[in-house]
Short mmCIF file of C-alpha atoms and ligand atoms in Angstrom, two decimals:
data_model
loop_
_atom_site.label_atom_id
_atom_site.label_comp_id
_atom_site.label_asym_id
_atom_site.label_seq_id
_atom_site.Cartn_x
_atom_site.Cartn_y
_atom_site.Cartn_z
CA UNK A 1 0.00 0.00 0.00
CA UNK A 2 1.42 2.76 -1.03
CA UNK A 3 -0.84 5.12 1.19
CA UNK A 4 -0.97 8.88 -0.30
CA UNK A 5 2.48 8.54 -2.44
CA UNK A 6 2.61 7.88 -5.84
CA UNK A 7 4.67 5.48 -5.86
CA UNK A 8 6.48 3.15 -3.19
CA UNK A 9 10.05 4.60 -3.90
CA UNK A 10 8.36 8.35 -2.47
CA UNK A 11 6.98 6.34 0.41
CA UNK A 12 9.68 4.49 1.43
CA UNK A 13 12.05 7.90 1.18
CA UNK A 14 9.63 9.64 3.73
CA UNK A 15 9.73 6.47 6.18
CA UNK A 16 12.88 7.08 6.85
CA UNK A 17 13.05 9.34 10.10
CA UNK A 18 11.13 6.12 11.34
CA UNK A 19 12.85 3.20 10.46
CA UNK A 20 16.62 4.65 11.67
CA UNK A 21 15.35 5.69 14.82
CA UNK A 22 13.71 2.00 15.09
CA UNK A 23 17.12 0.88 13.49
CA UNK A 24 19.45 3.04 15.94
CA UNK A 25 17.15 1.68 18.94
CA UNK A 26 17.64 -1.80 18.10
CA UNK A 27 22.16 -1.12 18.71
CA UNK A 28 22.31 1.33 20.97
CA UNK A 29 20.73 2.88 24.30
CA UNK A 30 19.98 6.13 24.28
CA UNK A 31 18.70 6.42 27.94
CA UNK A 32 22.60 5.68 28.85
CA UNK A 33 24.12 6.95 25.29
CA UNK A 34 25.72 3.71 24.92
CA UNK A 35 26.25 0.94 22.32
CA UNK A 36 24.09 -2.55 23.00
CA UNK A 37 26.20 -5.12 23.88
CA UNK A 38 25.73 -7.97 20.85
CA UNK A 39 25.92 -11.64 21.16
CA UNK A 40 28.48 -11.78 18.77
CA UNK A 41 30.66 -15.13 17.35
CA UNK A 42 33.84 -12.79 17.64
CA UNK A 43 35.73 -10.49 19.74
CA UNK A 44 36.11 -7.46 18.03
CA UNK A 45 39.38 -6.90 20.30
CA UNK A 46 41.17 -9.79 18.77
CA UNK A 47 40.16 -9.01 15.34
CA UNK A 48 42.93 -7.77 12.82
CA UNK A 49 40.54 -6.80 9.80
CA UNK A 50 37.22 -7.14 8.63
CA UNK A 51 36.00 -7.94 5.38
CA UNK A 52 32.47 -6.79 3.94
CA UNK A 53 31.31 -7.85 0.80
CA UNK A 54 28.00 -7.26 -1.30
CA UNK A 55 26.38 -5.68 -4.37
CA UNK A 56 25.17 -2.48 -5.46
CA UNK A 57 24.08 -0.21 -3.03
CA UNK A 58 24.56 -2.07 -0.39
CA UNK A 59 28.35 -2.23 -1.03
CA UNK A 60 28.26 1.22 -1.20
CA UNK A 61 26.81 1.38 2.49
CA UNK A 62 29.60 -1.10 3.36
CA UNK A 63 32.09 1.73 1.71
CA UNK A 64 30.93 4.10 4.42
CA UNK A 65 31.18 1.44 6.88
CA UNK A 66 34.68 1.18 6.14
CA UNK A 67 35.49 5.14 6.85
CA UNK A 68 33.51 4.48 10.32
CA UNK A 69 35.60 1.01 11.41
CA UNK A 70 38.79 2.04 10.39
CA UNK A 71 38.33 6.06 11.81
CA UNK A 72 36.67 4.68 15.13
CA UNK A 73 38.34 1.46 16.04
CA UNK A 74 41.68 1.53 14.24
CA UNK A 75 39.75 -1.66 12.25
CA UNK A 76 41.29 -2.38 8.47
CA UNK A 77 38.10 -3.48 6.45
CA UNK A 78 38.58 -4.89 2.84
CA UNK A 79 35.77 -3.89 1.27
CA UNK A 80 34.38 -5.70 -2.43
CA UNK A 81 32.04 -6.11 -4.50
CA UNK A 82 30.23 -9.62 -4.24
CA UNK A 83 31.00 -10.33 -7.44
CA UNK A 84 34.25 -9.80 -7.60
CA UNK A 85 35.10 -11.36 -4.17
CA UNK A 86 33.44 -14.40 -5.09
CA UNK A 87 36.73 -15.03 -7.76
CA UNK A 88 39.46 -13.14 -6.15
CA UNK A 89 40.60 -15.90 -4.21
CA UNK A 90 41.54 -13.49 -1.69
CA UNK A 91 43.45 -14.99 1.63
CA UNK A 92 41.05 -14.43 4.59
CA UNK A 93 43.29 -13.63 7.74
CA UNK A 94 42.26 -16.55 10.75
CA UNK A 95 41.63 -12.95 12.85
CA UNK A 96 39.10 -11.69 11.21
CA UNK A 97 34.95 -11.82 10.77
CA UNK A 98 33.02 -11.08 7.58
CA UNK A 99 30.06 -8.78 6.96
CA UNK A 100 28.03 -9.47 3.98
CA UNK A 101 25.38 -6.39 3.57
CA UNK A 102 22.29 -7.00 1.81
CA UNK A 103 18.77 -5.76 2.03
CA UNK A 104 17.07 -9.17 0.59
CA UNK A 105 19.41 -11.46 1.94
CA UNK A 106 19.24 -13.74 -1.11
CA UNK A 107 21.45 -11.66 -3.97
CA UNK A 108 23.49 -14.52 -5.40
CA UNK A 109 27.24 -13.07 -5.17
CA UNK A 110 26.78 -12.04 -1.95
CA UNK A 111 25.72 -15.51 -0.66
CA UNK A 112 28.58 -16.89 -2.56
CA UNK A 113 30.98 -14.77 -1.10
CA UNK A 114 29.15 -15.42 2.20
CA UNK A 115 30.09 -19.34 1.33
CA UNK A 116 33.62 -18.71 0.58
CA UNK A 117 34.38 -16.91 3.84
CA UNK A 118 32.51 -19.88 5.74
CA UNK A 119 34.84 -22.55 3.94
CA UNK A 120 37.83 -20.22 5.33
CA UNK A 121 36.22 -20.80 8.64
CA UNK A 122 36.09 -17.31 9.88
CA UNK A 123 32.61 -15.93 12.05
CA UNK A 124 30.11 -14.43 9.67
CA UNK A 125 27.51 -11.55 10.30
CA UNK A 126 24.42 -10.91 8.03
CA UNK A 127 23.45 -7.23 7.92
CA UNK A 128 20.53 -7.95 6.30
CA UNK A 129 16.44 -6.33 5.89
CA UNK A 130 14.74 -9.92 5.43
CA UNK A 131 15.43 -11.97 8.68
CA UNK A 132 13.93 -15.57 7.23
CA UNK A 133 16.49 -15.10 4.43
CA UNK A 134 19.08 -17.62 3.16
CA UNK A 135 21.79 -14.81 4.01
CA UNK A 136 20.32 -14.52 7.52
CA UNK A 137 19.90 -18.27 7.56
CA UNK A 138 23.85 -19.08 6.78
CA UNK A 139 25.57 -16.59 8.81
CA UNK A 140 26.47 -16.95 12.45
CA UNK A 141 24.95 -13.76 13.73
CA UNK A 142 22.35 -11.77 12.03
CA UNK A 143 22.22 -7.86 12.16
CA UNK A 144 19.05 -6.97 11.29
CA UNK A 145 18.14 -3.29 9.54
CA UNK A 146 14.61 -2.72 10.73
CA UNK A 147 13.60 -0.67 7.24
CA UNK A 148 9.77 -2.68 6.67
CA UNK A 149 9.30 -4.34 3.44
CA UNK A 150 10.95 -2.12 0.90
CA UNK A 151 9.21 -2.43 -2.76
CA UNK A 152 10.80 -0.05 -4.73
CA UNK A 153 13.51 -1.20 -6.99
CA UNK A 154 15.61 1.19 -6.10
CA UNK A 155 16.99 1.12 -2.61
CA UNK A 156 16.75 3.93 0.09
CA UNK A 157 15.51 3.02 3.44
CA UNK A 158 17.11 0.07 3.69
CA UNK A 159 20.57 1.90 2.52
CA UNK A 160 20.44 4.54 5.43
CA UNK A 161 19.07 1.86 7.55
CA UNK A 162 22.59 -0.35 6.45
CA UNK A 163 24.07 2.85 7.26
CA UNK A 164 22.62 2.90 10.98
CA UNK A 165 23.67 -0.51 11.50
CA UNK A 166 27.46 -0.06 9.96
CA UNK A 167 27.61 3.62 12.69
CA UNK A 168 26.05 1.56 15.51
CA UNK A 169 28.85 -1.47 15.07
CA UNK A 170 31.54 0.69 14.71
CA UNK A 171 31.01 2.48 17.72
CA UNK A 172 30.38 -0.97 19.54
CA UNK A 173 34.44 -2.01 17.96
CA UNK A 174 36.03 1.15 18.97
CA UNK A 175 34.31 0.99 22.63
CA UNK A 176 35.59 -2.68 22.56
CA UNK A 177 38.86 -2.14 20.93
CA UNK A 178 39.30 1.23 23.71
CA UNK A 179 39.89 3.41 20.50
CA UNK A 180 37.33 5.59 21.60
CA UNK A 181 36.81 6.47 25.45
CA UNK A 182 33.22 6.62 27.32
CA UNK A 183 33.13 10.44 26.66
CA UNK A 184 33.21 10.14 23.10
CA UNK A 185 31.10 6.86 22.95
CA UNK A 186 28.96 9.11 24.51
CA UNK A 187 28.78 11.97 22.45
CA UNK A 188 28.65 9.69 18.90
CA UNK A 189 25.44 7.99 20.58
CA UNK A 190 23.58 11.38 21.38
CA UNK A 191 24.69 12.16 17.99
CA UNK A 192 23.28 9.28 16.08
CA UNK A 193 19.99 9.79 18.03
CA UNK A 194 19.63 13.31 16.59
CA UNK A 195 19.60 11.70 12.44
CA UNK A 196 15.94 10.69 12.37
CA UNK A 197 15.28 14.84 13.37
CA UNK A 198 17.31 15.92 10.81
CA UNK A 199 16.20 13.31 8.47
CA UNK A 200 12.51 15.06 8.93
CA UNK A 201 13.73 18.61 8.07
CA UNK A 202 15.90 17.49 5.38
CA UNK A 203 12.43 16.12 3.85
CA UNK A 204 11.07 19.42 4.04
CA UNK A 205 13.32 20.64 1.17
CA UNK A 206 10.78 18.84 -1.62
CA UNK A 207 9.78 21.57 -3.41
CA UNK A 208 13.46 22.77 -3.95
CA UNK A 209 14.60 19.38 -5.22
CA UNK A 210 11.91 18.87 -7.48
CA UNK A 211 11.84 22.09 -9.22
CA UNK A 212 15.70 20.92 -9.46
CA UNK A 213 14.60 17.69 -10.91
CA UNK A 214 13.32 19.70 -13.42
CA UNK A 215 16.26 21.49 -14.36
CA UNK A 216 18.03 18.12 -14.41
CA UNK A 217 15.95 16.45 -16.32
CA UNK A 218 17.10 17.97 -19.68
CA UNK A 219 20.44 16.81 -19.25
CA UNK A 220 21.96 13.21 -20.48
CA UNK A 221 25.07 12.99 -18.63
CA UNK A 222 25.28 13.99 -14.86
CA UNK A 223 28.87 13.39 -12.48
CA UNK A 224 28.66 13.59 -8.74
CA UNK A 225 31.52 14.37 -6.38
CA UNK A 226 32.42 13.60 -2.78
CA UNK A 227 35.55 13.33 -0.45
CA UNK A 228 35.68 10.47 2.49
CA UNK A 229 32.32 9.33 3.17
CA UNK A 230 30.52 11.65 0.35
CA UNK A 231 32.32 9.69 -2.07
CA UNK A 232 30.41 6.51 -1.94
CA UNK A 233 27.16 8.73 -1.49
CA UNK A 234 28.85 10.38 -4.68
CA UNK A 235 28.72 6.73 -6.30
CA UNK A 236 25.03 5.99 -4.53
CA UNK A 237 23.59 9.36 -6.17
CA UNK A 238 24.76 8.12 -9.81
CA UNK A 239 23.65 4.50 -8.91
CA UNK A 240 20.38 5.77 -8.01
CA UNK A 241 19.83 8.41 -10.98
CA UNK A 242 20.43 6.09 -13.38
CA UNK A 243 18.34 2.94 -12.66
CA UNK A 244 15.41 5.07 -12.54
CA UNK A 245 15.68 7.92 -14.72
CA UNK A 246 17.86 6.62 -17.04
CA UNK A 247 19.97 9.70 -16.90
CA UNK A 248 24.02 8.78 -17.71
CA UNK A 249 25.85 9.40 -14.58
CA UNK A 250 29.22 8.70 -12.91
CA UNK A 251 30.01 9.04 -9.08
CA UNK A 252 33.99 10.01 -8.34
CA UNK A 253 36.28 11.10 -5.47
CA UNK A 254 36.49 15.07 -5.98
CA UNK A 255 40.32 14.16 -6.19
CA UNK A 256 39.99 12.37 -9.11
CA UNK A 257 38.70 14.64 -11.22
CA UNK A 258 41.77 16.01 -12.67
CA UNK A 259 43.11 12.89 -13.49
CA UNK A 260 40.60 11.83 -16.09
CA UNK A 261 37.25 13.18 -15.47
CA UNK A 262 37.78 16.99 -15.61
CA UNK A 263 38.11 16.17 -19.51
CA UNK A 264 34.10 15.72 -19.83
CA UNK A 265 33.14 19.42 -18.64
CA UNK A 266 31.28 21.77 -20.41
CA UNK A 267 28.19 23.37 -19.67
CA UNK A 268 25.92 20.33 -20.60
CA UNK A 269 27.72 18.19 -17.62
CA UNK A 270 26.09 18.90 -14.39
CA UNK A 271 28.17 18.06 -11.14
CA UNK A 272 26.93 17.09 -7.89
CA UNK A 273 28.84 18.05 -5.18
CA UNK A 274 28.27 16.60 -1.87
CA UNK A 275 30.01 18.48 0.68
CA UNK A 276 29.12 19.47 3.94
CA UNK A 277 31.70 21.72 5.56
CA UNK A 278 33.71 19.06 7.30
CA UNK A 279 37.48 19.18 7.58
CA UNK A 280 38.03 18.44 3.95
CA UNK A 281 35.86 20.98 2.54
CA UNK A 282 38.92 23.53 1.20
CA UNK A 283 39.96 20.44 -0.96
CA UNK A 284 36.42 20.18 -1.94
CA UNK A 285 36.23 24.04 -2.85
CA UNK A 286 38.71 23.71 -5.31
CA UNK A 287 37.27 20.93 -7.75
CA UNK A 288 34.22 22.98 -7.60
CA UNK A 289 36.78 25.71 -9.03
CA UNK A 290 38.19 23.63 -11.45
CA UNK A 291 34.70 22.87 -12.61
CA UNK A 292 33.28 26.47 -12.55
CA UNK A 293 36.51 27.52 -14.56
CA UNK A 294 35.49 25.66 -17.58
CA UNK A 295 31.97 26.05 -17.98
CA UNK A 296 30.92 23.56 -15.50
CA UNK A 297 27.62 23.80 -13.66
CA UNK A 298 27.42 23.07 -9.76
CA UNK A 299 24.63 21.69 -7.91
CA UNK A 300 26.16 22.38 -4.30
CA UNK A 301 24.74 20.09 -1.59
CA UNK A 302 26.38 21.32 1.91
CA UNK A 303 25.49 22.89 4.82
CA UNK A 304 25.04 26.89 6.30
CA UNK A 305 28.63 27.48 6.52
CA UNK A 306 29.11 25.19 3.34
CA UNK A 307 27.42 27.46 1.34
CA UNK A 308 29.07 30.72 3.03
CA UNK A 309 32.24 29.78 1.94
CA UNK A 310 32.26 27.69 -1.20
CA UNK A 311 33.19 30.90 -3.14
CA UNK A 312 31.77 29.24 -6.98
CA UNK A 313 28.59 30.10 -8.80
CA UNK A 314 26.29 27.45 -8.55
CA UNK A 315 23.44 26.36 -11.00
CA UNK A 316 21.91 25.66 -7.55
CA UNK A 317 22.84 25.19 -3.64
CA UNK A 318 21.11 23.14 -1.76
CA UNK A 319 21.39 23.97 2.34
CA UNK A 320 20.80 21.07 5.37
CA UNK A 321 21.02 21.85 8.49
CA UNK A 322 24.41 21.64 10.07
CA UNK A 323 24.94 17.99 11.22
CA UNK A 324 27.49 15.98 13.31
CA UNK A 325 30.02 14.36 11.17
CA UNK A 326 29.14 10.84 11.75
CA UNK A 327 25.15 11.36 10.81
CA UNK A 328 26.21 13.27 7.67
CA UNK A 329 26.07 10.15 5.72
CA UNK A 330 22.75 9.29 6.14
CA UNK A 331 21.44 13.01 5.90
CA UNK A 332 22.84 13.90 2.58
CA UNK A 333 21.46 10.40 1.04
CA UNK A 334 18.14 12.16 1.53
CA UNK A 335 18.40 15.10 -1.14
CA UNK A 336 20.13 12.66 -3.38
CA UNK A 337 17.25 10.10 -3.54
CA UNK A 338 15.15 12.45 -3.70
CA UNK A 339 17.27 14.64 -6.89
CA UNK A 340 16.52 10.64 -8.09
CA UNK A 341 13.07 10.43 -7.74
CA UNK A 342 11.67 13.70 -8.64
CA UNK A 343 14.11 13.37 -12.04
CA UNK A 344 13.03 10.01 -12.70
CA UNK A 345 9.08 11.25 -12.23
CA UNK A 346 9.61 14.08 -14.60
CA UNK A 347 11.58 11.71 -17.39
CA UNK A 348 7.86 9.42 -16.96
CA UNK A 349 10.02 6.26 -15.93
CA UNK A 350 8.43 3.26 -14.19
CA UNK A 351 9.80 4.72 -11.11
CA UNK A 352 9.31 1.70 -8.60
CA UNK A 353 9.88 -0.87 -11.84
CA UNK A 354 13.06 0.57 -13.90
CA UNK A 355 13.52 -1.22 -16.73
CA UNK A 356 15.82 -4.48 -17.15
CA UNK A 357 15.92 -4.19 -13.50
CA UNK A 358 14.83 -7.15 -10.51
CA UNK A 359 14.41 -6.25 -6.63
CA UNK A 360 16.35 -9.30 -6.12
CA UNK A 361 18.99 -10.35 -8.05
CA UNK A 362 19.37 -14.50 -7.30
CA UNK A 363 21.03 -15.22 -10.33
CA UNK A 364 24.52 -13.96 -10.68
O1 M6R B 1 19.06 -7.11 -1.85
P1 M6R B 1 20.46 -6.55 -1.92
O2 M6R B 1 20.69 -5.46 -0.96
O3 M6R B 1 21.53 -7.62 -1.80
O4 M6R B 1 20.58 -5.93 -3.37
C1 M6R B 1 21.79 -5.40 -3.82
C2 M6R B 1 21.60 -4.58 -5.05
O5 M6R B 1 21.03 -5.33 -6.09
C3 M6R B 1 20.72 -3.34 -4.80
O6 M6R B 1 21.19 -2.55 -3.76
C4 M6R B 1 20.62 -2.48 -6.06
O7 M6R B 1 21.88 -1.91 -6.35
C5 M6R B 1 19.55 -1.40 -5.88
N1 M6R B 1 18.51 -1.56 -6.87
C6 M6R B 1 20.08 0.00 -5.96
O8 M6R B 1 19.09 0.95 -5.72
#
């Protein structure tokens, strides 16, 4: 039921503010800002990596997960995609556990990389949407995102849900690994429990994305651009524009723009450009630069102080509130899906259905 929405995809984008607060409840304890303890099949003390595996968006939440593990508990993650772990033949260290990320819990590379790491022998955790899947079903702990049914081809809720899981665990490994001290455990906690609020104003920006939508909607080729965590939402706002507008588009670090990208600017290449003001921001400013410089046009997604001192002409700026550094993630996948949606609704695509596309791919 897609109650008042037109389709499923719109719906699922405004649960959101729900299902990460349920999500965020589920790991951590807000009355004591504290991580759960998890019955886990590992130690994450004695661990010397972590590898995460799976497919599409997903693997792009697992890409974020990686800034959070490494930056919180000193954790190395190896990070692939399903189907390329599956045939890597990669050596899987005796000290480590393996996360395989996926909101069905039956996409067939992911299960087979699930497979491989349980013929290596090391502990496995599902982070997964369906619980009575085969991915829940084979792993040794199950980590559940508590998104509700998601029908919509393309994937939000359950990717900021992933997200809230991925946050959650890696504050639970840095309080176990004593990377981060009670104070800051603290203070990431409280922070975490402010995303579904800003989740709910971030919503309220609608009618400035869609008459955006608009804009974009002429275009055929779009790039996005983030640093550190905004490049895999960088990768995750091309992903999503093109399965359902259909709209050519190509998600890259801002840093690697000059050594290939930069070449396809001109004034009918819009770039994206995800930057809050975080401590990378100056590097940010000056690929938006080297973009205005030759024709380029911006679409600036940032904060208040983001937009004070980005010093470029922008096509258009869009302003969220001024978040904590480790909810930023799943804020600025809000405008993004949205850019999606309202583009794909103006192009007349089969929004919840994109073409050549499954909900669940179980055949590799
Ligand atoms: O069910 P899964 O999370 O394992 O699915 C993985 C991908 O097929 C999925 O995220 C896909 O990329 C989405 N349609 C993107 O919106």
């Amino acid at each position: 039921d897609k109650g008042n929405r037109r389709h499923f995809m719109e719906k699922e984008i405004h649960e959101q503010p729900e299902v990460i607060s349920h999500t965020l409840a589920h790991y951590l304890d807000f009355t004591s800002d504290s991580s759960k303890p998890l019955d886990l099949p590992f130690d994450f003390a004695k661990l010397d990596r972590i590898a995460i595996s799976a497919c599409g968006t997903a693997y792009l939440s697992g890409l974020i997960g990686k800034y959070w593990f490494e930056r919180l508990a000193r954790l190395p993650v190896d990070i692939d995609i399903a189907s390329e772990f599956r045939y890597r033949e990669m050596p899987i260290s005796k000290d480590s556990a393996a996360f395989f990320i996926s909101q069905s819990g039956e996409t067939a590379d992911t299960l087979a990389s699930l497979r491989y790491c349980r013929s290596a022998g090391v502990p496995i955790g599902a982070i997964v949407n369906v619980r009575e899947s085969t991915i829940a079903r084979e792993s040794d702990v199950v980590l559940p995102t508590l998104a509700g049914p998601e029908i919509g081809v393309a994937s939000t809720k359950a990717f900021t849900c992933q997200l809230s899981v991925l946050a959650s665990l890696a504050v639970r490994a840095g309080v176990a690994r004593g990377t981060i001290s009670r104070e800051q455990e603290k203070a990431l906690v409280h922070q975490l429990s402010e995303a579904p609020r800003f989740a709910t104003q971030v919503l309220k920006l609608e009618e400035q994305i869609e008459k955006l939508a608009r804009d974009l909607s002429r275009y055929h080729h779009v790039l996005y651009l983030g640093r550190d965590t905004n490049f895999p939402l960088a990768m995750e706002g091309a992903l999503k524009l093109k399965e359902i507008s259909y709209i050519h588009a190509e998600g890259y670090a801002a840093g690697e723009l000059k050594h290939g990208p930069i070449a396809l600017i001109d004034e009918n290449m819009p770039v994206i450009v995800i930057a809050p003001h975080d401590r990378i921001f100056e590097k940010t400013v000056s690929n938006m630069q080297e973009v205005a410089a030759r024709g380029g046009k911006i679409i600036l997604i940032t904060d208040k102080k983001g937009a004070a001192l980005a010093s470029v002409k922008t096509m258009e700026t869009i302003v969220l509130p001024d978040v904590p550094e480790i909810i930023a993630p799943l804020i600025y996948a809000l405008p993004i899906q949205m850019l999606a949606y309202f583009t794909a609704v103006f192009m007349g695509t089969d929004v919840d259905q994109p073409r050549n596309l499954a909900k669940s791919v179980t055949v590799e």
